[in-house]
């Protein structure tokens, strides 16, 4: 006599269940128990992380289409440079699993939220950028870091056009407006390409900097590093998602960074030109971020990112107002700003 079963008896495990089984099995093969792992809340990344506190390890799950190989390539270069990055204790490129050293759970945002001295921490962060830039003057294993070229910059800026203007505002730009926007993009691109080209983290902000127990800062989330404009990481640090330091404080830190860079022997333009280039780099990055946050909201369902739009629009208006060569674009950008930042 045949025996009937519920349909679920023969159901194929869903992708999440299959991935969980792979994750548990891989950890068991490393002699570790996933039951002891603590999930680390995610951000904008497609990767997922768990902390094995007793072992001092982090499990990175970089399921396809994520690729852990760029992380490993950059990690090796940064480690050779003497930067404090997580050491690798286990790798499975085929399945997308990495077992990493745990640098700690207290990031720079937590330190600053707790009221610790911002100037001390920002000085340390700028020193990390300077140490990172030293990599551009040394020989390291091939392949080299990707170049932040015109096509790459254009891809970043297109996020603003496609996701902020197109998706968020629902705009179809008139030809004349489209021409002005492209002219603005071209000016920002030319500015980035004429800067000294150095090693760039590309997401150098407080959540990716770990306050180490023994002092100093560790670096996370560096897999997108490139050879790019000297001011890029400084712009990432100064025009922050969580705090608006104000134009005067940003300029003070920028001048100190400029002086430190000069002492390290890197050829730079005059101070006024450096500060202009930095503001333009900040503008390019902040336009990209406006697009990324809208993409996270509308494509990935992470609507909480929309609450940051007014702050980044304030940064855009600041950059436009401080640069006479960009004033011809101000009217267009003012018409696109959310109401809290409208003139």
Coordinates of C-alpha atoms in Angstrom, one line a residue:
X1 CA 0.0 0.0 0.0
X2 CA 1.4 3.4 -1.0
X3 CA 2.1 5.9 1.7
X4 CA 1.1 9.5 1.2
X5 CA 3.3 12.4 2.4
X6 CA 2.6 16.1 2.6
X7 CA 4.0 18.1 -0.3
X8 CA 6.5 19.8 2.0
X9 CA 8.1 16.4 2.7
X10 CA 9.6 16.4 -0.9
X11 CA 10.2 20.2 -1.0
X12 CA 13.7 21.3 -2.0
X13 CA 15.3 23.5 0.6
X14 CA 15.1 27.2 -0.3
X15 CA 18.4 29.1 -1.2
X16 CA 18.7 30.5 2.3
X17 CA 18.4 27.1 3.9
X18 CA 21.0 25.6 1.5
X19 CA 23.4 28.5 2.2
X20 CA 22.9 28.0 5.9
X21 CA 23.7 24.3 5.6
X22 CA 26.9 25.1 3.6
X23 CA 27.9 27.7 6.2
X24 CA 27.4 25.3 9.1
X25 CA 29.2 22.5 7.3
X26 CA 32.2 24.6 6.4
X27 CA 32.6 25.8 9.9
X28 CA 32.4 22.2 11.2
X29 CA 35.2 21.3 8.8
X30 CA 37.3 24.1 10.5
X31 CA 36.6 22.6 13.9
X32 CA 34.1 25.4 14.8
X33 CA 30.5 25.4 15.9
X34 CA 28.2 27.8 14.1
X35 CA 25.8 27.7 17.2
X36 CA 28.4 29.8 19.0
X37 CA 28.4 32.5 16.3
X38 CA 26.8 35.9 16.8
X39 CA 25.4 37.6 13.7
X40 CA 26.9 41.1 13.0
X41 CA 24.3 43.5 11.8
X42 CA 24.7 44.3 8.1
X43 CA 24.9 47.6 6.3
X44 CA 24.9 48.3 2.5
X45 CA 27.0 45.3 1.6
X46 CA 25.8 42.0 0.2
X47 CA 28.2 40.1 2.4
X48 CA 27.2 38.7 5.8
X49 CA 29.3 38.3 9.0
X50 CA 29.3 36.3 12.2
X51 CA 31.5 36.7 15.3
X52 CA 33.0 33.7 17.0
X53 CA 33.8 35.6 20.2
X54 CA 35.7 32.9 22.1
X55 CA 37.9 32.1 19.2
X56 CA 38.5 35.8 18.2
X57 CA 37.3 35.1 14.7
X58 CA 34.9 36.5 12.1
X59 CA 33.1 34.4 9.5
X60 CA 32.6 36.3 6.2
X61 CA 29.9 34.8 4.0
X62 CA 30.4 36.2 0.5
X63 CA 27.8 34.2 -1.5
X64 CA 27.7 34.7 -5.2
X65 CA 27.5 37.2 -6.9
X66 CA 29.9 38.5 -4.2
X67 CA 33.5 37.6 -4.8
X68 CA 36.0 37.3 -1.9
X69 CA 39.1 37.4 -4.1
X70 CA 39.4 41.2 -4.4
X71 CA 39.3 41.3 -0.6
X72 CA 42.1 38.8 -0.4
X73 CA 44.2 40.7 -3.0
X74 CA 43.8 44.0 -1.2
X75 CA 44.3 42.4 2.3
X76 CA 47.7 41.0 1.2
X77 CA 48.9 44.4 -0.1
X78 CA 47.7 46.3 2.9
X79 CA 49.2 43.8 5.3
X80 CA 52.6 44.1 3.5
X81 CA 52.3 47.9 3.9
X82 CA 52.0 47.5 7.7
X83 CA 48.3 48.5 7.9
X84 CA 46.2 46.9 10.6
X85 CA 43.8 44.7 8.6
X86 CA 42.2 41.3 9.6
X87 CA 44.5 38.4 9.1
X88 CA 43.1 35.4 7.2
X89 CA 42.7 32.1 9.0
X90 CA 40.6 30.1 6.5
X91 CA 39.5 30.5 2.8
X92 CA 37.1 28.7 0.6
X93 CA 36.8 30.7 -2.6
X94 CA 34.5 28.2 -4.3
X95 CA 31.8 28.6 -1.6
X96 CA 32.7 32.2 -0.7
X97 CA 33.7 31.7 2.9
X98 CA 36.5 33.5 4.8
X99 CA 37.6 33.1 8.4
X100 CA 39.1 36.3 9.6
X101 CA 40.8 37.8 12.6
X102 CA 38.4 39.7 14.8
X103 CA 39.8 43.2 15.3
X104 CA 37.1 44.2 17.7
X105 CA 33.6 45.5 17.8
X106 CA 34.2 49.1 18.7
X107 CA 34.4 51.2 15.6
X108 CA 35.2 54.9 15.3
X109 CA 31.6 55.9 15.2
X110 CA 31.1 54.3 18.7
X111 CA 34.1 56.1 20.1
X112 CA 32.9 59.5 18.8
X113 CA 29.3 58.8 19.9
X114 CA 30.7 58.2 23.4
X115 CA 32.1 61.7 23.3
X116 CA 35.8 60.8 22.9
X117 CA 38.1 63.5 21.5
X118 CA 37.3 63.9 17.8
X119 CA 40.5 65.7 16.9
X120 CA 42.7 62.9 18.3
X121 CA 40.8 60.2 16.5
X122 CA 40.5 62.2 13.2
X123 CA 44.3 62.8 13.3
X124 CA 44.8 59.1 13.7
X125 CA 42.5 58.4 10.8
X126 CA 44.3 60.8 8.6
X127 CA 47.6 59.1 9.5
X128 CA 46.1 55.8 8.3
X129 CA 45.2 57.5 4.9
X130 CA 48.8 58.8 4.6
X131 CA 50.2 55.4 5.4
X132 CA 47.9 53.8 2.8
X133 CA 49.0 56.3 0.2
X134 CA 52.6 55.1 0.7
X135 CA 51.6 51.9 -1.1
X136 CA 51.5 53.8 -4.4
X137 CA 55.2 54.4 -4.1
X138 CA 56.2 50.7 -3.5
X139 CA 56.3 47.6 -5.5
X140 CA 53.7 44.9 -4.5
X141 CA 52.4 41.6 -6.0
X142 CA 50.5 41.8 -9.3
X143 CA 47.9 42.4 -10.4
X144 CA 47.9 46.1 -9.5
X145 CA 45.0 47.7 -7.9
X146 CA 42.3 48.7 -10.4
X147 CA 42.5 52.3 -11.8
X148 CA 39.9 54.8 -10.8
X149 CA 39.7 56.0 -14.4
X150 CA 37.1 58.1 -16.3
X151 CA 34.8 55.2 -17.0
X152 CA 34.9 54.2 -13.3
X153 CA 34.1 57.8 -12.2
X154 CA 31.3 58.0 -14.8
X155 CA 29.8 54.9 -13.4
X156 CA 29.7 56.4 -9.9
X157 CA 28.2 59.7 -11.1
X158 CA 25.5 57.8 -13.2
X159 CA 24.1 56.5 -9.9
X160 CA 23.0 60.1 -9.1
X161 CA 21.4 60.5 -12.5
X162 CA 19.7 57.1 -12.6
X163 CA 18.7 56.5 -9.0
X164 CA 18.2 60.0 -7.5
X165 CA 17.0 62.0 -10.4
X166 CA 15.4 59.2 -12.3
X167 CA 14.0 56.8 -9.7
X168 CA 13.7 59.0 -6.6
X169 CA 12.4 62.2 -8.3
X170 CA 11.0 60.5 -11.4
X171 CA 12.6 63.1 -13.6
X172 CA 13.3 62.9 -17.4
X173 CA 15.7 65.7 -17.9
X174 CA 15.3 68.1 -20.8
X175 CA 18.2 68.0 -23.3
X176 CA 19.6 71.3 -22.1
X177 CA 19.6 70.2 -18.5
X178 CA 21.1 66.9 -19.4
X179 CA 23.9 68.8 -21.2
X180 CA 24.6 70.9 -18.2
X181 CA 24.6 67.9 -15.9
X182 CA 27.1 66.1 -18.2
X183 CA 29.3 69.2 -18.2
X184 CA 29.3 69.3 -14.4
X185 CA 30.2 65.6 -14.4
X186 CA 33.0 66.2 -16.9
X187 CA 34.5 68.9 -14.8
X188 CA 34.5 66.7 -11.7
X189 CA 36.0 63.8 -13.6
X190 CA 38.8 65.9 -15.1
X191 CA 39.5 67.2 -11.6
X192 CA 39.8 63.7 -10.1
X193 CA 42.1 62.5 -12.9
X194 CA 44.6 65.4 -12.6
X195 CA 45.2 64.7 -8.9
X196 CA 48.2 62.6 -7.8
X197 CA 47.1 59.0 -8.0
X198 CA 47.6 56.9 -4.9
X199 CA 46.1 53.9 -3.1
X200 CA 42.5 54.6 -2.2
X201 CA 40.3 52.6 0.2
X202 CA 37.1 54.1 -1.4
X203 CA 34.9 53.8 1.7
X204 CA 37.0 55.3 4.4
X205 CA 34.5 56.3 7.1
X206 CA 33.9 55.8 10.8
X207 CA 32.1 52.4 10.6
X208 CA 35.0 50.9 8.7
X209 CA 37.6 52.0 11.2
X210 CA 38.1 49.8 14.3
X211 CA 39.5 51.3 17.5
X212 CA 42.1 48.6 18.5
X213 CA 42.5 47.5 22.1
X214 CA 46.2 48.4 22.0
X215 CA 45.6 51.7 20.4
X216 CA 45.4 52.8 16.8
X217 CA 42.9 52.0 14.1
X218 CA 42.2 48.9 12.1
X219 CA 40.7 48.9 8.6
X220 CA 37.7 47.0 7.3
X221 CA 35.7 46.7 4.0
X222 CA 38.6 47.5 1.8
X223 CA 37.9 45.1 -1.1
X224 CA 37.0 48.0 -3.5
X225 CA 40.4 49.7 -3.2
X226 CA 41.8 51.4 -6.3
X227 CA 44.6 53.5 -7.6
X228 CA 42.9 56.9 -7.5
X229 CA 42.8 60.6 -6.5
X230 CA 44.8 61.6 -3.4
X231 CA 41.9 63.5 -1.9
X232 CA 39.3 60.7 -2.2
X233 CA 39.7 59.0 1.2
X234 CA 40.0 62.3 3.0
X235 CA 36.8 63.4 1.4
X236 CA 35.1 60.2 2.6
X237 CA 36.3 60.9 6.1
X238 CA 35.4 64.6 6.3
X239 CA 32.0 64.6 4.7
X240 CA 30.5 62.0 7.0
X241 CA 27.1 60.3 7.0
X242 CA 26.7 60.6 10.8
X243 CA 28.2 64.0 11.7
X244 CA 28.4 67.3 9.9
X245 CA 31.6 68.6 11.2
X246 CA 31.1 72.0 9.6
X247 CA 33.1 73.7 6.8
X248 CA 35.5 75.4 9.2
X249 CA 36.5 72.2 11.0
X250 CA 36.7 70.3 7.8
X251 CA 39.1 72.9 6.3
X252 CA 41.2 72.8 9.5
X253 CA 41.7 69.1 9.2
X254 CA 42.2 69.3 5.4
X255 CA 45.0 71.9 5.9
X256 CA 46.7 69.7 8.5
X257 CA 46.5 66.7 6.1
X258 CA 48.0 68.8 3.3
X259 CA 50.9 69.8 5.5
X260 CA 51.5 66.2 6.6
X261 CA 51.4 65.0 2.9
X262 CA 54.0 67.6 2.0
X263 CA 56.2 66.4 4.8
X264 CA 56.1 62.9 3.3
X265 CA 57.4 64.2 0.0
X266 CA 54.4 63.8 -2.3
X267 CA 54.2 66.5 -4.9
X268 CA 51.1 68.6 -4.4
X269 CA 49.5 71.7 -5.9
X270 CA 49.3 74.9 -3.8
X271 CA 47.1 74.8 -0.7
X272 CA 44.2 76.7 -2.3
X273 CA 44.2 74.3 -5.3
X274 CA 44.4 71.3 -3.0
X275 CA 41.4 72.5 -1.0
X276 CA 39.4 73.2 -4.2
X277 CA 40.3 69.7 -5.5
X278 CA 39.2 68.2 -2.2
X279 CA 35.8 70.0 -2.2
X280 CA 35.2 68.8 -5.8
X281 CA 36.2 65.3 -4.8
X282 CA 33.8 65.5 -2.0
X283 CA 31.1 66.7 -4.4
X284 CA 31.7 63.8 -6.7
X285 CA 31.5 61.3 -3.9
X286 CA 28.4 62.9 -2.3
X287 CA 26.5 62.8 -5.6
X288 CA 27.4 59.1 -5.9
X289 CA 26.2 58.5 -2.3
X290 CA 22.8 60.2 -3.0
X291 CA 22.4 57.7 -5.9
X292 CA 23.6 54.7 -3.8
X293 CA 21.2 55.5 -0.9
X294 CA 18.3 55.8 -3.3
X295 CA 19.3 52.5 -4.9
X296 CA 19.5 50.8 -1.5
X297 CA 16.0 52.2 -0.7
X298 CA 14.2 51.3 -3.9
X299 CA 16.1 48.2 -5.2
X300 CA 17.1 46.6 -1.9
X301 CA 14.2 47.7 0.4
X302 CA 16.5 49.6 2.8
X303 CA 14.4 52.7 3.1
X304 CA 16.2 53.9 6.2
X305 CA 18.9 55.3 3.9
X306 CA 16.6 58.0 2.6
X307 CA 16.8 59.8 5.9
X308 CA 20.5 60.7 5.1
X309 CA 19.6 62.6 1.9
X310 CA 19.1 66.0 3.4
X311 CA 22.6 65.9 5.0
X312 CA 24.3 65.0 1.7
X313 CA 22.3 67.6 -0.1
X314 CA 23.6 70.2 2.4
X315 CA 27.1 69.0 1.5
X316 CA 26.4 69.4 -2.3
X317 CA 25.1 72.9 -1.8
X318 CA 28.2 73.8 0.3
X319 CA 30.5 72.6 -2.4
X320 CA 28.6 74.4 -5.2
X321 CA 28.6 77.7 -3.2
X322 CA 32.3 77.5 -2.5
X323 CA 33.4 77.0 -6.1
X324 CA 32.9 79.9 -8.6
X325 CA 33.5 77.5 -11.5
X326 CA 30.5 75.5 -10.5
X327 CA 28.0 78.3 -9.9
X328 CA 26.5 77.8 -13.4
X329 CA 25.1 74.5 -12.2
X330 CA 23.6 75.8 -8.9
X331 CA 20.1 76.5 -10.2
X332 CA 19.6 73.0 -11.5
X333 CA 20.9 71.3 -8.4
X334 CA 18.8 73.6 -6.1
X335 CA 15.7 72.5 -8.0
X336 CA 16.5 68.8 -7.3
X337 CA 17.2 69.2 -3.5
X338 CA 14.8 67.8 -0.9
X339 CA 12.8 70.5 0.9
X340 CA 14.9 70.6 4.1
X341 CA 17.8 71.8 2.0
X342 CA 15.9 74.0 -0.5
X343 CA 17.0 77.6 -0.7

